[in-house]
Coordinates of C-alpha atoms in Angstrom, one line a residue:
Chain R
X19 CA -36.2 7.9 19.6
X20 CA -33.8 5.2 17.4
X21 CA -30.6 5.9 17.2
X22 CA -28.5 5.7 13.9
X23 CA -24.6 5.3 14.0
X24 CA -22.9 7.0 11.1
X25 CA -19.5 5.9 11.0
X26 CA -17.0 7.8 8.4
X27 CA -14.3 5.7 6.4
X28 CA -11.8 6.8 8.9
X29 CA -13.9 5.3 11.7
X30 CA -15.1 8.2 13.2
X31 CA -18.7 7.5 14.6
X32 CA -21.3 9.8 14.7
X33 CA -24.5 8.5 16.9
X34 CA -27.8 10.7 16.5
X35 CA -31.1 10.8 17.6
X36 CA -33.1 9.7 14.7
X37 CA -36.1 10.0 13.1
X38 CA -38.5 7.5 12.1
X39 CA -40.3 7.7 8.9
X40 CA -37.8 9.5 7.1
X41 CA -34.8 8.3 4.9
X42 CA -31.9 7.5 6.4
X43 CA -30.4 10.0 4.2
X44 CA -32.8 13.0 5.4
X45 CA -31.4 11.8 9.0
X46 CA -27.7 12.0 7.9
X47 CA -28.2 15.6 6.7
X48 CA -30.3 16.9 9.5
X49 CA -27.4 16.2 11.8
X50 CA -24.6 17.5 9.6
X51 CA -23.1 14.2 8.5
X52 CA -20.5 15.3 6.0
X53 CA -20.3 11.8 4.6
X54 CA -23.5 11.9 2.9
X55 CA -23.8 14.7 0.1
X56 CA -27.3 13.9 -1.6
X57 CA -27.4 16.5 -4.2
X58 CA -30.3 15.4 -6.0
X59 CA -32.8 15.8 -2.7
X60 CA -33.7 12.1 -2.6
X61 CA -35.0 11.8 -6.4
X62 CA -32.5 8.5 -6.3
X63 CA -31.1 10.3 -9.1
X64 CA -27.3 11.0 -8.3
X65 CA -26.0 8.5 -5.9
X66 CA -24.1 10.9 -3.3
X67 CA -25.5 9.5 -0.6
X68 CA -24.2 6.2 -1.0
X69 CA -24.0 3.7 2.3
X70 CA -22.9 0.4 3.4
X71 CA -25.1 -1.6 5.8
X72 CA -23.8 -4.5 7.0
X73 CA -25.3 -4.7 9.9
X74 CA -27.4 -7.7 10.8
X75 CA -30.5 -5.1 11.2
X76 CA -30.4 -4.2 7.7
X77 CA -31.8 -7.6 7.0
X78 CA -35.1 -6.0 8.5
X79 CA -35.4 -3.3 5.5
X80 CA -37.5 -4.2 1.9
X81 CA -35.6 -5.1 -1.1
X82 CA -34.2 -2.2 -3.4
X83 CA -36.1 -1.5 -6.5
X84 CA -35.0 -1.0 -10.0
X85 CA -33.7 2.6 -10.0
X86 CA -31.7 2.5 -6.8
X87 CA -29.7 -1.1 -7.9
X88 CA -29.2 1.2 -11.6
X89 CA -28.1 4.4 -10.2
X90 CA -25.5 2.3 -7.2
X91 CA -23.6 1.3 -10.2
X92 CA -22.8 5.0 -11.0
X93 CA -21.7 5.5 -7.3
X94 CA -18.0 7.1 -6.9
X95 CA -17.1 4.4 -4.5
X96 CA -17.1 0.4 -5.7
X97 CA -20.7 -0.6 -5.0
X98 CA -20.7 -3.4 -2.7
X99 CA -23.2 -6.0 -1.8
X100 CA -24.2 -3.9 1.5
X101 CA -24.4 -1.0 -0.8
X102 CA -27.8 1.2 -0.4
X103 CA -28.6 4.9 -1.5
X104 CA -29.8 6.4 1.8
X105 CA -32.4 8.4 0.3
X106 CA -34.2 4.7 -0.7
X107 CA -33.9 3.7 2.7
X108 CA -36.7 4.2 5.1
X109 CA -35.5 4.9 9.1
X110 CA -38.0 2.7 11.4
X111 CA -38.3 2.2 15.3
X112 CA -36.9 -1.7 14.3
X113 CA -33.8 -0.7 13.0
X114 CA -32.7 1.1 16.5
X115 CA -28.9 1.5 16.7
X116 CA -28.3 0.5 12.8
X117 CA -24.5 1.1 12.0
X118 CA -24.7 2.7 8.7
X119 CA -21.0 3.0 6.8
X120 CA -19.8 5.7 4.8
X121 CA -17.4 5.4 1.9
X122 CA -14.9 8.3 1.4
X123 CA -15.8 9.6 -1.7
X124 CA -19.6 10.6 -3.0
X125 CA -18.9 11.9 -6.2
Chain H
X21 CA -7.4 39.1 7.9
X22 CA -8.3 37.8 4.2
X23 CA -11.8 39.0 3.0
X24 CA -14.0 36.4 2.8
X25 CA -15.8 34.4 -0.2
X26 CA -19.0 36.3 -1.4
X27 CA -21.9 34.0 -2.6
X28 CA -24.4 36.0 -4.1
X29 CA -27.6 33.8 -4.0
X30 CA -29.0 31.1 -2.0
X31 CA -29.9 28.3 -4.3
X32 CA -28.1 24.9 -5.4
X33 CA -25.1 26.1 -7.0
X34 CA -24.3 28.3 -3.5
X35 CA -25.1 25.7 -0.8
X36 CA -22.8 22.9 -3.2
X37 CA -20.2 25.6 -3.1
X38 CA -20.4 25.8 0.7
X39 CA -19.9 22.6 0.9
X40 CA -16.9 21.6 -1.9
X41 CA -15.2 24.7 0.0
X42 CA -14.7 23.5 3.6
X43 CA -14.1 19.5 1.8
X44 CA -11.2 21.4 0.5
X45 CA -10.2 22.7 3.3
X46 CA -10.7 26.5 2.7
X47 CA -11.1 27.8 6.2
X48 CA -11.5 31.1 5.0
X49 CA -14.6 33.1 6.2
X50 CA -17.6 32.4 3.7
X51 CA -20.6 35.0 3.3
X52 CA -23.9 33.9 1.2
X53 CA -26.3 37.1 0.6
X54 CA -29.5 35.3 -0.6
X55 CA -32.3 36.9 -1.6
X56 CA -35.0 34.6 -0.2
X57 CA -37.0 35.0 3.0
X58 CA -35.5 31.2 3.2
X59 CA -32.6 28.7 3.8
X60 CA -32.2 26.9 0.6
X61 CA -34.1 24.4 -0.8
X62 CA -34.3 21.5 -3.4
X63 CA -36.2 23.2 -6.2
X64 CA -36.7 20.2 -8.6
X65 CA -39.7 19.1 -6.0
X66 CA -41.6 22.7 -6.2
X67 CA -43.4 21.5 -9.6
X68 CA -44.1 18.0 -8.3
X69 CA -44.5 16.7 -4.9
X70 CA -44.7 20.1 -3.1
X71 CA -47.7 21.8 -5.2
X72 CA -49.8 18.5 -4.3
X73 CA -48.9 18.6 -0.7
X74 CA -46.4 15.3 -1.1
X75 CA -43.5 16.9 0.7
X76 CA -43.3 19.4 3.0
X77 CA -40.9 22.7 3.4
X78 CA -38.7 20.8 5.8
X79 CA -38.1 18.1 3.5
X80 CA -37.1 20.4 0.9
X81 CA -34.4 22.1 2.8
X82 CA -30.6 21.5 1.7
X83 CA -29.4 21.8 4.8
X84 CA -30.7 22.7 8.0
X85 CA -30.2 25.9 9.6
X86 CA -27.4 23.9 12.3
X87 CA -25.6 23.6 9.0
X88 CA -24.8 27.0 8.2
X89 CA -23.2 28.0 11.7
X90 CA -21.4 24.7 12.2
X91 CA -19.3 25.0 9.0
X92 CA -19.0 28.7 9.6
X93 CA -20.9 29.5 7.2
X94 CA -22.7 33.4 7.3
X95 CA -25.8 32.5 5.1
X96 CA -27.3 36.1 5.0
X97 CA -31.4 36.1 4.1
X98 CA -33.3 38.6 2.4
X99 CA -29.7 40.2 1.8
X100 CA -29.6 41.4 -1.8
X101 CA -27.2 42.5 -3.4
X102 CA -27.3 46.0 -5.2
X103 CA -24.0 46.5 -6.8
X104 CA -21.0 45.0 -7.4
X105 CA -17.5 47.1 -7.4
X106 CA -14.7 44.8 -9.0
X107 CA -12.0 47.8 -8.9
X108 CA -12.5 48.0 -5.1
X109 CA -13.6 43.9 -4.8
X110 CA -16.7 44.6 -3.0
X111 CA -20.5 44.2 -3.3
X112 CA -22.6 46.8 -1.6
X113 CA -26.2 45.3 -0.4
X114 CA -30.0 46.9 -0.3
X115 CA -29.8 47.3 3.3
X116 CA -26.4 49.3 2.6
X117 CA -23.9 47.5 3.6
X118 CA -20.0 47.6 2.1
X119 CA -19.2 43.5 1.9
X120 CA -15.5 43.1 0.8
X121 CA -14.6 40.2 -1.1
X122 CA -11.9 38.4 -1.5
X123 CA -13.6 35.9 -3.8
X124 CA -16.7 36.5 -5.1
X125 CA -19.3 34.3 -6.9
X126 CA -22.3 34.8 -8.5
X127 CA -25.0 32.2 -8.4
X128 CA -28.0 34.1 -9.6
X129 CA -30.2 32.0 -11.3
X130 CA -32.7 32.6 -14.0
X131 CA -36.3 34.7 -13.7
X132 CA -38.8 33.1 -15.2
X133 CA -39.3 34.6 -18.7
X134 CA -42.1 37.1 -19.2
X135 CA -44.7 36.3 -21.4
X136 CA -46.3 39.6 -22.6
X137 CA -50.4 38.9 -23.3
X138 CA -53.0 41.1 -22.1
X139 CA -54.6 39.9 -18.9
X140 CA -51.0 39.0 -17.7
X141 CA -52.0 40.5 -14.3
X142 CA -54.7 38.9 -13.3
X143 CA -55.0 37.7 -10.0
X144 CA -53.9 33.7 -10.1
X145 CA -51.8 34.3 -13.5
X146 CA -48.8 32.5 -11.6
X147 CA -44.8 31.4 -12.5
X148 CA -42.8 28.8 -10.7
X149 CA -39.5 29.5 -10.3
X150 CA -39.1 29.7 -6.5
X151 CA -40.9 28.4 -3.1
X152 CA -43.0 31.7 -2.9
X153 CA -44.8 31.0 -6.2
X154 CA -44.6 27.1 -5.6
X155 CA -47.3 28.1 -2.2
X156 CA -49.2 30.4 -4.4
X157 CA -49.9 27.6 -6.8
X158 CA -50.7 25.1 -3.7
X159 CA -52.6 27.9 -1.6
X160 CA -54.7 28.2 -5.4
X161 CA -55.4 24.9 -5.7
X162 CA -57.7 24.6 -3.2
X163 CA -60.4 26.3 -5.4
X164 CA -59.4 25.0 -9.0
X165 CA -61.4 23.0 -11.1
X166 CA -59.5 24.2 -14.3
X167 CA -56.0 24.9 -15.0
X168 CA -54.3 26.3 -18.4
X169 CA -50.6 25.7 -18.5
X170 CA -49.1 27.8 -21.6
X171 CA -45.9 26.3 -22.4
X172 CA -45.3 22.7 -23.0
X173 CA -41.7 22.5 -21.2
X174 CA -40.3 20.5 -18.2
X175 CA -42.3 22.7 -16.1
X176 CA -45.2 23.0 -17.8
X177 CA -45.4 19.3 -17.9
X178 CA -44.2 18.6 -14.5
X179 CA -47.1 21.0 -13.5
X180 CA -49.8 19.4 -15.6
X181 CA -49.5 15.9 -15.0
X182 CA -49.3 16.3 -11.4
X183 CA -52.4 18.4 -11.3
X184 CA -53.8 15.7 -13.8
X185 CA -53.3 13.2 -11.4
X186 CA -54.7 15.1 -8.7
X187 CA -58.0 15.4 -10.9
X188 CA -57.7 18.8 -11.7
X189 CA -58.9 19.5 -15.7
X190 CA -55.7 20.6 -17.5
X191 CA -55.5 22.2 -20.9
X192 CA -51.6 23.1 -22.0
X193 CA -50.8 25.8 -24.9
X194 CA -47.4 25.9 -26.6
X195 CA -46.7 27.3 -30.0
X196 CA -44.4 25.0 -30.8
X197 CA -45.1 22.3 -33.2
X198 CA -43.9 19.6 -29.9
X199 CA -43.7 19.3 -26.3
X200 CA -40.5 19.7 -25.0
X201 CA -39.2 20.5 -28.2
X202 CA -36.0 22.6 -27.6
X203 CA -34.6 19.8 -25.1
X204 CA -35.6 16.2 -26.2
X205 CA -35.9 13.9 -29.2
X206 CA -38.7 13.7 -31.4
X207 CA -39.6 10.9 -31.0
X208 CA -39.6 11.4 -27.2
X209 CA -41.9 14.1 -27.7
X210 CA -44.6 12.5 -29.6
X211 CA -44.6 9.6 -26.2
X212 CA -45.2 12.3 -23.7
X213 CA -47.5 14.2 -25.7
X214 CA -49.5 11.0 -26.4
X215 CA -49.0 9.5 -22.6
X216 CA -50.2 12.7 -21.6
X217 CA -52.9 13.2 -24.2
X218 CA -54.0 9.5 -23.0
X219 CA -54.7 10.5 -19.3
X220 CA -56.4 12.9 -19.5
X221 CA -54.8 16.0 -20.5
X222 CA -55.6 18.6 -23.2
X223 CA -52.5 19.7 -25.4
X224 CA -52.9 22.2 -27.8
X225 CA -49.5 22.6 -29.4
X226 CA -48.6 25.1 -32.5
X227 CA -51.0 26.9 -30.7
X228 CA -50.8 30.5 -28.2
X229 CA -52.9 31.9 -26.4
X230 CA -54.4 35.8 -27.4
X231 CA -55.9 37.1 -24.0
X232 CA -56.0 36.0 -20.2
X233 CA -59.5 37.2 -19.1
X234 CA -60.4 38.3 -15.2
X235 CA -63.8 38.5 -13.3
X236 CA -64.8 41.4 -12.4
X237 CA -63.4 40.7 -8.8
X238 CA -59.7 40.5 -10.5
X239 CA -59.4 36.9 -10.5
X240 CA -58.6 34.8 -13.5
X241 CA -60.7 33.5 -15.5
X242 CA -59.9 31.6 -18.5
X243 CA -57.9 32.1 -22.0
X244 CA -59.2 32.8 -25.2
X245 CA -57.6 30.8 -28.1
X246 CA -56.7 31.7 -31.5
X247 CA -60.1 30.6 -32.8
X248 CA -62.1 33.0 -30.2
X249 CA -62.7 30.1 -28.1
X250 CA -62.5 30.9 -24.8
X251 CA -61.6 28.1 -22.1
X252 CA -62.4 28.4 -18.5
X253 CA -59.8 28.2 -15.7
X254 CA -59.3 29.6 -12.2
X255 CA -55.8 30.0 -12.3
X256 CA -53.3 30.0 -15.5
X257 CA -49.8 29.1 -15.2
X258 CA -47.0 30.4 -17.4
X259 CA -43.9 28.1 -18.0
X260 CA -42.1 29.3 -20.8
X261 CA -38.6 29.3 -20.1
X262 CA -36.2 31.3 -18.4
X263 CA -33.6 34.6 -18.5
X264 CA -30.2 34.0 -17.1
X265 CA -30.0 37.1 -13.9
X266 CA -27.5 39.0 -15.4
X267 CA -27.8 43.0 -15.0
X268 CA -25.4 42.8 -11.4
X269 CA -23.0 41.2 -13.4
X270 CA -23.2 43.6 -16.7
X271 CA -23.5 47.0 -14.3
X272 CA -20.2 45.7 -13.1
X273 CA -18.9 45.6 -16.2
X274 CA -18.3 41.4 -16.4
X275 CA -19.0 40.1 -20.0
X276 CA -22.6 39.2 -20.3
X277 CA -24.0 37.5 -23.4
X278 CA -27.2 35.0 -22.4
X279 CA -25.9 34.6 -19.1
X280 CA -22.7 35.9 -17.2
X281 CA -19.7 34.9 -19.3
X282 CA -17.1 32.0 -17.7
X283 CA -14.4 30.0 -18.5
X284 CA -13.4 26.5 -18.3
X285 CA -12.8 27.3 -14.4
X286 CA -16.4 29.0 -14.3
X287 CA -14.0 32.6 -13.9
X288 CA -15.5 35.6 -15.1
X289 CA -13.9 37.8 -17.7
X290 CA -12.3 39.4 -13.6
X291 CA -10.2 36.8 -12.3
X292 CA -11.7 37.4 -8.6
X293 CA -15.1 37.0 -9.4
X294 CA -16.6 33.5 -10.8
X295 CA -20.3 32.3 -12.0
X296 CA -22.5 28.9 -11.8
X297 CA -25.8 27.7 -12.5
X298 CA -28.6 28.6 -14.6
X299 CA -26.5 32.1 -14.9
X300 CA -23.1 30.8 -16.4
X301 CA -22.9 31.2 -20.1
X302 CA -19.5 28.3 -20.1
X303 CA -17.9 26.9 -22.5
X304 CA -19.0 22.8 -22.7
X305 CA -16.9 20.1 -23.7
X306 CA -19.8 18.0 -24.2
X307 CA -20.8 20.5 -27.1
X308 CA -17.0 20.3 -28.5
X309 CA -16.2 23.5 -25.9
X310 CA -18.5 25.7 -27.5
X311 CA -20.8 27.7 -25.1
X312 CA -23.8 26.9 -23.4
X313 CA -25.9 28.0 -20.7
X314 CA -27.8 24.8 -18.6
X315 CA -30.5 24.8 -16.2
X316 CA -29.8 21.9 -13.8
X317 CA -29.0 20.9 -11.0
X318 CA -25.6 19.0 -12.3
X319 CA -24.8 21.8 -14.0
X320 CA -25.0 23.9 -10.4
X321 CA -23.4 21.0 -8.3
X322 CA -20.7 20.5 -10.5
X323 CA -19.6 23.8 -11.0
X324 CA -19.8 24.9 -7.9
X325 CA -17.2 22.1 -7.5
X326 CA -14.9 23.7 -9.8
X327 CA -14.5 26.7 -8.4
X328 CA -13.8 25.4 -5.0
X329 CA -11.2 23.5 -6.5
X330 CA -9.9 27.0 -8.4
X331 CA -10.2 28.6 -5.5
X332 CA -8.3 26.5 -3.3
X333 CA -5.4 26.3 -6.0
X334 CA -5.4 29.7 -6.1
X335 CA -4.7 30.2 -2.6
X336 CA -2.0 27.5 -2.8
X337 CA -0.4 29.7 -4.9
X338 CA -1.2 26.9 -8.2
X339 CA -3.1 27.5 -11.2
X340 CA -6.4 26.2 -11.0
X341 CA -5.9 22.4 -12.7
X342 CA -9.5 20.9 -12.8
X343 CA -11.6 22.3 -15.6
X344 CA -15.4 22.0 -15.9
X345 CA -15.7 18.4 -17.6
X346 CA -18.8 16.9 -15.8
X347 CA -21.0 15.3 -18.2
X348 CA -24.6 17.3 -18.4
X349 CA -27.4 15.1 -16.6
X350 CA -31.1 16.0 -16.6
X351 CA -34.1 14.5 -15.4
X352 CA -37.9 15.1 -15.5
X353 CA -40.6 13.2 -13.2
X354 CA -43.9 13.7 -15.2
X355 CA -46.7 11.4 -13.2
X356 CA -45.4 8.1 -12.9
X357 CA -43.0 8.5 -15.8
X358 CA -39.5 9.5 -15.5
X359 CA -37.4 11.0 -18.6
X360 CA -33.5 11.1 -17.9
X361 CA -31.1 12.9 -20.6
X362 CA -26.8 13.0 -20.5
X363 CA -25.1 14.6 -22.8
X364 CA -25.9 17.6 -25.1
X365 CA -27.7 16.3 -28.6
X366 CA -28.0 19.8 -30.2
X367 CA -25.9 19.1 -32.7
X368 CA -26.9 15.2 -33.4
X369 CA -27.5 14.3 -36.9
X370 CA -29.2 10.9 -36.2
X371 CA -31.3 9.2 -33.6
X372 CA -31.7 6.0 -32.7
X373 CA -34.3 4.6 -30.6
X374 CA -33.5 1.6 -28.4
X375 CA -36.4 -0.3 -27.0
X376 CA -39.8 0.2 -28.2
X377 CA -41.9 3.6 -27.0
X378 CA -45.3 1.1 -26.9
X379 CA -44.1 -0.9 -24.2
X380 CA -43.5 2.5 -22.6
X381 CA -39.7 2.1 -21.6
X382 CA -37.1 3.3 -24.3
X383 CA -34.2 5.7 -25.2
X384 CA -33.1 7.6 -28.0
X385 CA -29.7 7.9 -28.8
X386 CA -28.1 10.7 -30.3
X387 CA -25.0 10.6 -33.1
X388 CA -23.4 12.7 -34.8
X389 CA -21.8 10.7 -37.3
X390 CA -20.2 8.0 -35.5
X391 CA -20.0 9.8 -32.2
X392 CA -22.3 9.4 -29.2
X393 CA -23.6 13.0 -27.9
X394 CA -26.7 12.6 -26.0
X395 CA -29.0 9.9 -24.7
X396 CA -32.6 10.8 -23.7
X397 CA -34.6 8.1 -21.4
X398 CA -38.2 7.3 -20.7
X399 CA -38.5 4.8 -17.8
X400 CA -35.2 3.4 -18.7
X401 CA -32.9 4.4 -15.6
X402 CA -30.3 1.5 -16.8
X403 CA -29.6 2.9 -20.3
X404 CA -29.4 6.5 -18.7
X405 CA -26.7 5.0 -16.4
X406 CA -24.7 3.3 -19.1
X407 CA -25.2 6.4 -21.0
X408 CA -23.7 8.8 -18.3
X409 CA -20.5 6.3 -18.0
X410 CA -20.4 6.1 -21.9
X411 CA -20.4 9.7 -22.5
X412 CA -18.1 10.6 -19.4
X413 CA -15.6 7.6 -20.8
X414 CA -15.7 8.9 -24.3
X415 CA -16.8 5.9 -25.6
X416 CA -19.5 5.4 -28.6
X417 CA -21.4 2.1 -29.0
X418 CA -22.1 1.5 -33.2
X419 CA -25.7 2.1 -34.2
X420 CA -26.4 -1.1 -34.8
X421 CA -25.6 -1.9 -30.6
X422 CA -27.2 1.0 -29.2
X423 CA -30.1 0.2 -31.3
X424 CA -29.9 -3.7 -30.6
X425 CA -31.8 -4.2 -26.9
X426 CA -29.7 -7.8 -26.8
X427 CA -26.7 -6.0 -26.7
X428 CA -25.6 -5.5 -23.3
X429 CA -24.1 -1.8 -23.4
X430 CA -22.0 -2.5 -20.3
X431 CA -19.7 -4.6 -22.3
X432 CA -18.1 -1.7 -23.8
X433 CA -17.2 0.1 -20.3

């Protein structure tokens, strides 16, 4: 199984057993990461679940679309170039041990 | 040791609440008594992606189970609750049980509204309100060639064009004069109707039905129009709005008038006990305070939010200092189309339409004089953003910008 590491704005990591084939956001909330709220279910429709990846291994995930580059301007935290909604985001075998950032505020 | 906080039901507004508690650092005991046979789950999905098999039930959970026990959370299924006792600040359950409170909130819900038409119990009449009727509709399916849909709402809509899609025949009754007509713009009524119209669906609007008829097995069968016509379906689906759960709350005694009365801190008219969701009749100041009830999942979320902040002012011995000020946000998947609305355009005297509805991307802004109130969307996600940060800023573009697509919005911000 990949591994994702969730590491909180304090710095705090969190390394699960991830799925593949699911968002990266459905991972973060199937092992209790508090950073990632996701109230909307994944409908990219409310931005609280908000990450940075600035890992080299995000360079391996597809281009966002439309809606998710939209809806990260409404994010509570300063949208930065690493900035990705989780629930757009796609968990795959190749992206074993991504380090994916949390701001400190979702809404 | 301090009662706990009481959640009476299990759906958006309780699981947020769960949440915005413990982020504020209430370590107090917490006790959700829902209903349902199970742990809470997204409902905006049940009318799309889960009646065609496109997501699953473990997708649609909030949480998982591991959620509920690592915050210390007792989430309490197929626990209703029978009575409330404000005097003694205690609920008593079905199953008997006295549960004392020291906070209690009430996140009912709404029943879907009851449409009364003889046939109305035929086997495969259905409702969606919750997962139960969501796999009735799915398990149904199976066998369907025809579907009638009476009401032309978010649900009814939802409902048709997925099955549409699917390639099941759908014919929608609604005796209003336009689809959606209680919640969007004219104009963004006419583009659904006619997108809908266009693949494939049959929309009969200003138009009821005046009998479900059954085989003789008990089954469903069809509808028969106003003309006599009758039109063939194996199941019939009834979307036609909802009722605010209220009778708890108004055997107790709490003001009720369409849905359980709140304040700008979602309290009820007993300081101990609060409301949220589709149940909360609160005063809006996106409607100039005046009260409204709303059936979203913003509305849930951000209440919920409020009275964990109350809450945990109140047991720092402070007034509760964050009203309910979230701007109201609304969306609707129909097939490949997406309709977003903020703000509250009841009482808009003009609308302006931004973009052009043929090239099947546009919004409609409503004004009340020179005051933005409301913005609906259709395949425009960027304008619904703006529009959110507009309204929430309290700022109004002029006519002439919101109408003019060359006028970058995000200049006024």
């Amino acid at each position: 199984m990949p591994k994702i590491v969730f590491v909180d704005s304090d710095g705090t990591r969190h390394e699960v057993e991830a799925k593949s084939g699911v968002s990266i956001m459905e991972n973060a909330i199937a092992n209790n990461i508090d950073g990632i709220e996701a109230e909307c279910g994944g409908s990219c429709m409310c931005a609280t679940c908000h990450c940075f990846l600035e890992d080299d291994l995000a360079q391996k995930i597809p281009a966002m679309e439309s809606d998710e580059d939209e809806m990260l301007g409404f994010a509570a935290e300063e949208r930065r170039d690493s900035s990705r909604l989780s629930c757009q985001v796609t968990m795959t075998d190749e992206l074993d041990g991504i380090v994916v950032n949390l701001p400190a505020e979702q809404n | 040791m301090a009662a706990p906080v009481v959640i009476v039901g299990g759906g958006q507004a309780a699981v947020q609440l769960c949440l915005a508690l413990r982020k504020e650092k209430y370590a107090g005991d917490v006790v959700v008594c829902s209903e349902e046979s199970e742990l809470p789950y997204h409902r905006p999905p049940l009318s799309k992606a889960y009646i065609t098999g496109k997501t699953d039930d473990e997708k649609l959970l909030m949480r998982p189970e591991s959620f509920y026990q690592s915050r210390n959370i007792d989430l309490r299924l197929n626990c209703m609750v029978s009575a409330i006792d404000p005097a003694a600040k205690s609920v008593t359950t079905a199953q008997g049980e006295n549960l004392p409170y020291q906070y209690l909130v009430l996140t009912m819900g709404a029943r879907a509204r009851h449409l009364p038409v003889k046939g109305r119990d035929a086997v495969g009449v259905v409702e969606l309100r919750d997962i139960k009727d969501a796999r009735q509709i799915k398990d149904r399916l199976s066998g369907c060639k025809n579907v009638v849909i009476i009401g032309a709402g978010f649900i009814g809509l939802e409902v048709a064009a997925a099955l549409n899609v699917q390639g099941v025949g759908v014919t929608v009754f609604d005796t209003a004069e336009r689809v959606m007509g209680r919640a969007v713009a004219p104009e963004i009524s006419r583009w659904f109707e006619a997108t809908h119209r266009a693949a494939g669906i049959d929309i009969h609007l200003g138009e009821g039905i005046t009998e479900i008829t059954a085989a003789d097995d008990g089954n469903v069968s069809g509808v028969v129009r106003s003309n006599g016509e009758r039109i063939n379906a194996e199941m019939v689906l009834i979307g036609i709005g909802v009722e605010p759960h209220t009778d708890l709350a108004s055997a107790a005694g709490l003001d009720c008038e369409n849905g359980i009365v709140v304040d700008q801190y979602c309290q009820t008219s007993d300081p101990s006990v609060f409301a949220a969701g589709d149940c909360a009749n609160h005063p809006n100041v996106f409607a100039d305070g005046r009260r409204v009830r709303l059936e979203s999942v913003q509305n849930a979320t951000d209440q919920a939010r409020t009275i964990a902040s109350a809450i945990a002012a109140t047991e720092n011995n402070t007034p509760p200092d964050k009203p309910y000020a979230a701007v109201p946000w609304f969306w609707s998947d129909q097939a490949e189309h997406s309709l977003q609305m903020a703000g509250l355009s009841f009482d808009a005297d003009t609308h302006i339409t931004r973009g052009l509805p043929a090239d099947g991307s546009f919004s409609v802004f409503h004004f009340r004089g020179n005051d933005l109130l409301a913005v609906d969307s259709v395949n425009a996600s960027r304008d619904h953003m703006l529009a959110r940060k507009l309204l929430g800023a309290r700022i109004s573009p002029t006519r002439l910008q919101a109408e003019d697509v060359d006028f970058d919005l995000k200049t006024l911000l």
